[in-house]
PDB file of C-alpha atoms in Angstrom:
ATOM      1  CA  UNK A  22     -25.520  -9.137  -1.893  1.00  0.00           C
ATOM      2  CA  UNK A  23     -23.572 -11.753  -4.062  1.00  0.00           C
ATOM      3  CA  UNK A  24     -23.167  -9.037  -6.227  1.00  0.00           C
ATOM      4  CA  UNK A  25     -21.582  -6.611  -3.626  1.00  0.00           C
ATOM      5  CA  UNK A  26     -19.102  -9.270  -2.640  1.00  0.00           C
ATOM      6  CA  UNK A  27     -18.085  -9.833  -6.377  1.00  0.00           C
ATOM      7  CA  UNK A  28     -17.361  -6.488  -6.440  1.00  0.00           C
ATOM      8  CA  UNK A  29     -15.785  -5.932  -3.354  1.00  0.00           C
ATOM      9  CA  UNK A  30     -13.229  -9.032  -4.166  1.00  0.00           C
ATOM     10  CA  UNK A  31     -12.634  -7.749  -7.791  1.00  0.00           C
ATOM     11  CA  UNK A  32     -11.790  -4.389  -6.611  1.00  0.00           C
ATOM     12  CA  UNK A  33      -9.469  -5.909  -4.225  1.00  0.00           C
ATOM     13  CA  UNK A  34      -7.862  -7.520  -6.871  1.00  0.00           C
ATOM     14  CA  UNK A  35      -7.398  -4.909  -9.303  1.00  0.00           C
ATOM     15  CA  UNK A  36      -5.879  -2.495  -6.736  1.00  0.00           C
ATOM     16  CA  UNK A  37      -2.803  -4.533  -5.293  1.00  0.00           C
ATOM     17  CA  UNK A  38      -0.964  -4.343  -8.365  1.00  0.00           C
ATOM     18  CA  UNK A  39      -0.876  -0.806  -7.880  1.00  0.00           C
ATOM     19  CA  UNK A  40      -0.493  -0.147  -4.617  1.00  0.00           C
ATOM     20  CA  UNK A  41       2.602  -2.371  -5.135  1.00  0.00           C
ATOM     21  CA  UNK A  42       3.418  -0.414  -7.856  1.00  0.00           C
ATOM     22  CA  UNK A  43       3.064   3.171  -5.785  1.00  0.00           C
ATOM     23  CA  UNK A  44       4.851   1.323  -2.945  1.00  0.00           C
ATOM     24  CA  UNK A  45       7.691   0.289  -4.900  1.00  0.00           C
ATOM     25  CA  UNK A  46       8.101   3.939  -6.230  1.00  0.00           C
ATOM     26  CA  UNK A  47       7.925   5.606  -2.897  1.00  0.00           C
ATOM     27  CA  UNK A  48      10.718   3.220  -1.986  1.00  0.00           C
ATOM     28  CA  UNK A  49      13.116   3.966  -4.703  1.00  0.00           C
ATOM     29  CA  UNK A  50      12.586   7.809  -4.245  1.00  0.00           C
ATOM     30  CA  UNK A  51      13.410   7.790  -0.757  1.00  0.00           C
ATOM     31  CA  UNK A  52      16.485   5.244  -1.530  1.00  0.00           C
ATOM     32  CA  UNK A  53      17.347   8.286  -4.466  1.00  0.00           C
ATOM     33  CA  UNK A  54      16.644  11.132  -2.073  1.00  0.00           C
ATOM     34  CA  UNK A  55      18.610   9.764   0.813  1.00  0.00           C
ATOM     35  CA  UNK A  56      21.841   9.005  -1.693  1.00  0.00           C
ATOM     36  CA  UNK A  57      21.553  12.644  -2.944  1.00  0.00           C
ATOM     37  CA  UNK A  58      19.570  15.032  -0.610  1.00  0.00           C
ATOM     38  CA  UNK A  59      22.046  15.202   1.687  1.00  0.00           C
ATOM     39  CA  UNK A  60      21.584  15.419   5.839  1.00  0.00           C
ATOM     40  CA  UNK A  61      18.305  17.107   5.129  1.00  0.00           C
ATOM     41  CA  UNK A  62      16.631  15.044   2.973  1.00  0.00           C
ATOM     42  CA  UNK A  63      17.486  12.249   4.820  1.00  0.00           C
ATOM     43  CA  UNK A  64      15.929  13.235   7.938  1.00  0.00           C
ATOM     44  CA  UNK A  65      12.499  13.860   6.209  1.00  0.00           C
ATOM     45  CA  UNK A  66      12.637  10.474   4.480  1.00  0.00           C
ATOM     46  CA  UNK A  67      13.637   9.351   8.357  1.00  0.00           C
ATOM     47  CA  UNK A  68      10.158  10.846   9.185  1.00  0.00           C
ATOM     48  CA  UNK A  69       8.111  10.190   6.552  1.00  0.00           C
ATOM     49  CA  UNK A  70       9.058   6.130   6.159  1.00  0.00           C
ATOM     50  CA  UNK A  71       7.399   5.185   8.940  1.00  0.00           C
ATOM     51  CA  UNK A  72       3.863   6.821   7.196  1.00  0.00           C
ATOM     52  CA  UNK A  73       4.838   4.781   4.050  1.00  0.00           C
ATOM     53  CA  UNK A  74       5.203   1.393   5.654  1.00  0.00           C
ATOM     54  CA  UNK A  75       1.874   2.350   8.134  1.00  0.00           C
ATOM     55  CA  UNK A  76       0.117   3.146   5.071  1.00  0.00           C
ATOM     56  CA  UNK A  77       1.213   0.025   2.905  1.00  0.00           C
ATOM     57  CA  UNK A  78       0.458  -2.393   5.726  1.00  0.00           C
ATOM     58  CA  UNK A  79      -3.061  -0.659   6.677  1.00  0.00           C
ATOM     59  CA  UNK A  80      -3.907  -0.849   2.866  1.00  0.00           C
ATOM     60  CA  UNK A  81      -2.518  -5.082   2.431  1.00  0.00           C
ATOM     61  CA  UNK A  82      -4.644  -5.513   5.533  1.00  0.00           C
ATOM     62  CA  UNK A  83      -7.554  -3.859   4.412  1.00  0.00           C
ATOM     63  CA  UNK A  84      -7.942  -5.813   1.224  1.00  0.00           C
ATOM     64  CA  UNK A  85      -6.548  -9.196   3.073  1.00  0.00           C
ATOM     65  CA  UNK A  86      -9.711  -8.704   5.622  1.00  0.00           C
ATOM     66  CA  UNK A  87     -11.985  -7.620   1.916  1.00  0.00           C
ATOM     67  CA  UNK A  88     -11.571 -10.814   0.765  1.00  0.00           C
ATOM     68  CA  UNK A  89     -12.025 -12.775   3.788  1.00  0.00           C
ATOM     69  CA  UNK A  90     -15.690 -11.091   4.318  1.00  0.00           C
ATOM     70  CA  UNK A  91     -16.184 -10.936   0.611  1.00  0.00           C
ATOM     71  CA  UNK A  92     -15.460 -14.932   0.390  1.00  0.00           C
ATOM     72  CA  UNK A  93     -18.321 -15.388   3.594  1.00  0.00           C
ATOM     73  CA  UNK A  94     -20.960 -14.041   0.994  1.00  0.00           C
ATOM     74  CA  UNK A  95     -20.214 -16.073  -1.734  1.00  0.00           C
TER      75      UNK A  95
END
């Protein structure tokens, strides 16, 4: 089980550089897209930002609570 939790709180590790990486990109495409996509483009990224700030605070909150049960088993 030690092992499992190891695991579980290196994985957790390794994968918040790059979902802050991803996260950072999404951000600076819709920034782009909204400068030159005109009315269009900025009502999809209007849509769509909501999904990209659900998603990036469902995934910092998934590995916050990873740790916190990975750190009971060690």
């Amino acid at each position: 089980m030690n092992g499992l939790a190891n695991g579980i709180y290196k994985l957790c590790n390794a994968l918040t550089p790059v979902a802050t990486a991803v996260l950072i990109l999404m951000l600076a495409i819709a920034g782009i897209s909204t400068i030159i996509g005109g009315e269009e483009a900025r009502g999809f990224i209007k849509e769509k930002f909501k999904f990209m700030i659900l998603g990036a605070a469902v995934f910092y909150g998934a590995t916050s609570l990873g740790k916190e049960i990975a750190a009971w088993f060690m």
